[in-house]
Amino acid sequence: MAEFKVVVADPETGETFQREVDGQDANRFLGRELGDEIGGDAVGLSDYTIELTGGSDETGRPMREDVSGTRLKELLLEGGVGFKPSREGERKRITVRGREIDDDIAQINVSVVDGDGDVADAFGEGDAEDDE
């Protein structure tokens, strides 16, 4: 059975929220690719639409949008997802994972793209100071 840690980003406020999903909610992510938009029901945001923006597997290998499928692939990178060069012109061979989500993925990064209201309030994590 699939189990994921989902990191939900709210681009309006810059906040992120982590949720553990398993069972039927996790199955909604299987077979999807980076860039796909799905309903937020799987992470507890029923009135929102979320976009899959990234992720990583159990060993920390990042998902890349330019690698098809679920496979591992070694790429010679000059920068971008998976490698940040320390000097100009540096290149390095890095193993990355494809853009499709499967059971090997441990973390999925998503961003809220549509919905009404505050995401923190939808998760029940609104500011306690506002209540006082």
PDB file of C-alpha atoms in Angstrom:
ATOM      1  CA  MET A   1       0.000   0.000   0.000  1.00  0.00           C
ATOM      2  CA  ALA A   2       1.326   3.417  -0.930  1.00  0.00           C
ATOM      3  CA  GLU A   3       2.171   5.968   1.747  1.00  0.00           C
ATOM      4  CA  PHE A   4       3.441   9.485   1.092  1.00  0.00           C
ATOM      5  CA  LYS A   5       4.462  12.610   2.945  1.00  0.00           C
ATOM      6  CA  VAL A   6       2.819  15.495   1.087  1.00  0.00           C
ATOM      7  CA  VAL A   7       4.209  19.020   1.463  1.00  0.00           C
ATOM      8  CA  VAL A   8       1.520  21.567   0.558  1.00  0.00           C
ATOM      9  CA  ALA A   9       2.758  25.052  -0.365  1.00  0.00           C
ATOM     10  CA  ASP A  10       0.533  28.125  -0.240  1.00  0.00           C
ATOM     11  CA  PRO A  11       2.045  30.569  -2.767  1.00  0.00           C
ATOM     12  CA  GLU A  12      -0.031  33.500  -1.472  1.00  0.00           C
ATOM     13  CA  THR A  13       1.411  33.400   2.056  1.00  0.00           C
ATOM     14  CA  GLY A  14       4.617  31.430   1.491  1.00  0.00           C
ATOM     15  CA  GLU A  15       3.671  28.861   4.147  1.00  0.00           C
ATOM     16  CA  THR A  16       4.054  25.103   3.827  1.00  0.00           C
ATOM     17  CA  PHE A  17       2.129  22.321   5.549  1.00  0.00           C
ATOM     18  CA  GLN A  18       3.030  18.627   5.834  1.00  0.00           C
ATOM     19  CA  ARG A  19       0.485  15.828   5.720  1.00  0.00           C
ATOM     20  CA  GLU A  20       0.874  12.040   5.791  1.00  0.00           C
ATOM     21  CA  VAL A  21      -1.418  10.280   3.320  1.00  0.00           C
ATOM     22  CA  ASP A  22      -2.014   6.566   2.915  1.00  0.00           C
ATOM     23  CA  GLY A  23      -4.665   4.172   1.680  1.00  0.00           C
ATOM     24  CA  GLN A  24      -7.189   5.511  -0.795  1.00  0.00           C
ATOM     25  CA  ASP A  25      -5.887   9.091  -0.504  1.00  0.00           C
ATOM     26  CA  ALA A  26      -2.382   7.960  -1.504  1.00  0.00           C
ATOM     27  CA  ASN A  27      -3.759   5.997  -4.453  1.00  0.00           C
ATOM     28  CA  ARG A  28      -5.049   9.264  -5.957  1.00  0.00           C
ATOM     29  CA  PHE A  29      -1.429  10.290  -6.549  1.00  0.00           C
ATOM     30  CA  LEU A  30      -0.237   7.032  -8.154  1.00  0.00           C
ATOM     31  CA  GLY A  31       0.309   7.305 -11.906  1.00  0.00           C
ATOM     32  CA  ARG A  32       0.134  11.115 -11.898  1.00  0.00           C
ATOM     33  CA  GLU A  33       2.960  13.209 -13.328  1.00  0.00           C
ATOM     34  CA  LEU A  34       4.576  16.453 -12.241  1.00  0.00           C
ATOM     35  CA  GLY A  35       2.490  19.385 -13.453  1.00  0.00           C
ATOM     36  CA  ASP A  36      -0.849  17.536 -13.123  1.00  0.00           C
ATOM     37  CA  GLU A  37      -3.632  19.269 -11.213  1.00  0.00           C
ATOM     38  CA  ILE A  38      -5.865  17.245  -8.890  1.00  0.00           C
ATOM     39  CA  GLY A  39      -8.482  17.933  -6.233  1.00  0.00           C
ATOM     40  CA  GLY A  40      -7.187  18.708  -2.768  1.00  0.00           C
ATOM     41  CA  ASP A  41      -9.432  16.103  -1.104  1.00  0.00           C
ATOM     42  CA  ALA A  42      -6.490  13.715  -0.675  1.00  0.00           C
ATOM     43  CA  VAL A  43      -4.702  16.121   1.697  1.00  0.00           C
ATOM     44  CA  GLY A  44      -7.755  17.561   3.433  1.00  0.00           C
ATOM     45  CA  LEU A  45      -8.375  20.577   1.170  1.00  0.00           C
ATOM     46  CA  SER A  46     -11.751  19.716  -0.323  1.00  0.00           C
ATOM     47  CA  ASP A  47     -12.424  23.170  -1.844  1.00  0.00           C
ATOM     48  CA  TYR A  48      -8.973  23.570  -3.419  1.00  0.00           C
ATOM     49  CA  THR A  49      -7.086  22.407  -6.496  1.00  0.00           C
ATOM     50  CA  ILE A  50      -3.431  21.432  -6.097  1.00  0.00           C
ATOM     51  CA  GLU A  51      -0.633  21.009  -8.638  1.00  0.00           C
ATOM     52  CA  LEU A  52       2.119  18.401  -8.342  1.00  0.00           C
ATOM     53  CA  THR A  53       5.413  20.313  -8.380  1.00  0.00           C
ATOM     54  CA  GLY A  54       8.069  17.816  -7.276  1.00  0.00           C
ATOM     55  CA  GLY A  55       9.107  15.107  -4.901  1.00  0.00           C
ATOM     56  CA  SER A  56      11.785  12.611  -3.952  1.00  0.00           C
ATOM     57  CA  ASP A  57      12.179   8.886  -3.319  1.00  0.00           C
ATOM     58  CA  GLU A  58      13.272   7.080  -0.141  1.00  0.00           C
ATOM     59  CA  THR A  59      16.952   7.759  -0.801  1.00  0.00           C
ATOM     60  CA  GLY A  60      16.443  11.465  -1.494  1.00  0.00           C
ATOM     61  CA  ARG A  61      16.760  11.374  -5.272  1.00  0.00           C
ATOM     62  CA  PRO A  62      14.693  14.239  -6.706  1.00  0.00           C
ATOM     63  CA  MET A  63      12.008  13.881  -9.351  1.00  0.00           C
ATOM     64  CA  ARG A  64      12.715  15.739 -12.593  1.00  0.00           C
ATOM     65  CA  GLU A  65      10.092  16.869 -15.046  1.00  0.00           C
ATOM     66  CA  ASP A  66      12.318  16.164 -18.082  1.00  0.00           C
ATOM     67  CA  VAL A  67      12.754  12.423 -17.269  1.00  0.00           C
ATOM     68  CA  SER A  68       9.802  10.300 -18.395  1.00  0.00           C
ATOM     69  CA  GLY A  69       8.239   7.461 -16.447  1.00  0.00           C
ATOM     70  CA  THR A  70       9.202   6.257 -12.983  1.00  0.00           C
ATOM     71  CA  ARG A  71      12.700   5.074 -13.774  1.00  0.00           C
ATOM     72  CA  LEU A  72      16.050   6.174 -12.377  1.00  0.00           C
ATOM     73  CA  LYS A  73      18.354   7.909 -14.805  1.00  0.00           C
ATOM     74  CA  GLU A  74      21.852   9.356 -14.562  1.00  0.00           C
ATOM     75  CA  LEU A  75      22.101  12.842 -16.039  1.00  0.00           C
ATOM     76  CA  LEU A  76      25.085  15.127 -16.524  1.00  0.00           C
ATOM     77  CA  LEU A  77      23.771  18.318 -14.943  1.00  0.00           C
ATOM     78  CA  GLU A  78      25.018  21.891 -15.009  1.00  0.00           C
ATOM     79  CA  GLY A  79      22.392  23.016 -12.475  1.00  0.00           C
ATOM     80  CA  GLY A  80      18.705  22.839 -11.759  1.00  0.00           C
ATOM     81  CA  VAL A  81      16.781  20.230  -9.771  1.00  0.00           C
ATOM     82  CA  GLY A  82      19.211  17.789  -8.173  1.00  0.00           C
ATOM     83  CA  PHE A  83      22.458  19.771  -8.421  1.00  0.00           C
ATOM     84  CA  LYS A  84      23.652  23.247  -7.469  1.00  0.00           C
ATOM     85  CA  PRO A  85      27.140  23.934  -8.863  1.00  0.00           C
ATOM     86  CA  SER A  86      29.667  25.508  -6.504  1.00  0.00           C
ATOM     87  CA  ARG A  87      31.624  27.207  -9.300  1.00  0.00           C
ATOM     88  CA  GLU A  88      30.923  28.397 -12.833  1.00  0.00           C
ATOM     89  CA  GLY A  89      31.020  25.683 -15.486  1.00  0.00           C
ATOM     90  CA  GLU A  90      30.881  22.800 -13.000  1.00  0.00           C
ATOM     91  CA  ARG A  91      29.006  19.702 -14.175  1.00  0.00           C
ATOM     92  CA  LYS A  92      28.246  16.509 -12.314  1.00  0.00           C
ATOM     93  CA  ARG A  93      26.591  13.179 -13.032  1.00  0.00           C
ATOM     94  CA  ILE A  94      23.537  12.833 -10.771  1.00  0.00           C
ATOM     95  CA  THR A  95      20.962  10.037 -10.465  1.00  0.00           C
ATOM     96  CA  VAL A  96      17.405  11.383 -10.600  1.00  0.00           C
ATOM     97  CA  ARG A  97      13.920   9.866 -10.737  1.00  0.00           C
ATOM     98  CA  GLY A  98      11.293  10.283 -13.473  1.00  0.00           C
ATOM     99  CA  ARG A  99       8.258  12.542 -13.345  1.00  0.00           C
ATOM    100  CA  GLU A 100       5.624   9.854 -12.687  1.00  0.00           C
ATOM    101  CA  ILE A 101       4.599   9.021  -9.103  1.00  0.00           C
ATOM    102  CA  ASP A 102       4.797   5.390  -7.988  1.00  0.00           C
ATOM    103  CA  ASP A 103       5.320   3.395  -4.767  1.00  0.00           C
ATOM    104  CA  ASP A 104       9.034   4.323  -4.603  1.00  0.00           C
ATOM    105  CA  ILE A 105       8.272   8.000  -3.966  1.00  0.00           C
ATOM    106  CA  ALA A 106       8.461   9.050  -0.300  1.00  0.00           C
ATOM    107  CA  GLN A 107       7.646  12.782  -0.506  1.00  0.00           C
ATOM    108  CA  ILE A 108       5.425  14.717  -2.902  1.00  0.00           C
ATOM    109  CA  ASN A 109       5.539  18.498  -3.173  1.00  0.00           C
ATOM    110  CA  VAL A 110       2.319  20.236  -4.205  1.00  0.00           C
ATOM    111  CA  SER A 111       1.215  23.835  -4.593  1.00  0.00           C
ATOM    112  CA  VAL A 112      -2.277  25.277  -4.155  1.00  0.00           C
ATOM    113  CA  VAL A 113      -3.395  26.746  -7.490  1.00  0.00           C
ATOM    114  CA  ASP A 114      -7.112  27.385  -6.962  1.00  0.00           C
ATOM    115  CA  GLY A 115      -9.486  27.739  -4.042  1.00  0.00           C
ATOM    116  CA  ASP A 116     -11.271  30.219  -1.821  1.00  0.00           C
ATOM    117  CA  GLY A 117     -10.126  31.163   1.660  1.00  0.00           C
ATOM    118  CA  ASP A 118      -6.973  30.709   3.677  1.00  0.00           C
ATOM    119  CA  VAL A 119      -5.146  27.379   3.419  1.00  0.00           C
ATOM    120  CA  ALA A 120      -4.007  27.548   7.072  1.00  0.00           C
ATOM    121  CA  ASP A 121      -7.624  27.865   8.189  1.00  0.00           C
ATOM    122  CA  ALA A 122      -8.622  24.921   5.987  1.00  0.00           C
ATOM    123  CA  PHE A 123      -5.998  22.800   7.749  1.00  0.00           C
ATOM    124  CA  GLY A 124      -7.114  24.155  11.140  1.00  0.00           C
ATOM    125  CA  GLU A 125      -3.766  25.840  11.757  1.00  0.00           C
ATOM    126  CA  GLY A 126      -4.857  29.485  11.772  1.00  0.00           C
ATOM    127  CA  ASP A 127      -3.055  31.970  14.038  1.00  0.00           C
ATOM    128  CA  ALA A 128      -3.971  31.546  17.690  1.00  0.00           C
ATOM    129  CA  GLU A 129      -3.082  35.215  18.256  1.00  0.00           C
ATOM    130  CA  ASP A 130      -6.001  36.302  16.034  1.00  0.00           C
ATOM    131  CA  ASP A 131      -8.427  34.595  18.427  1.00  0.00           C
ATOM    132  CA  GLU A 132      -7.322  36.691  21.408  1.00  0.00           C
TER     133      GLU A 132
END
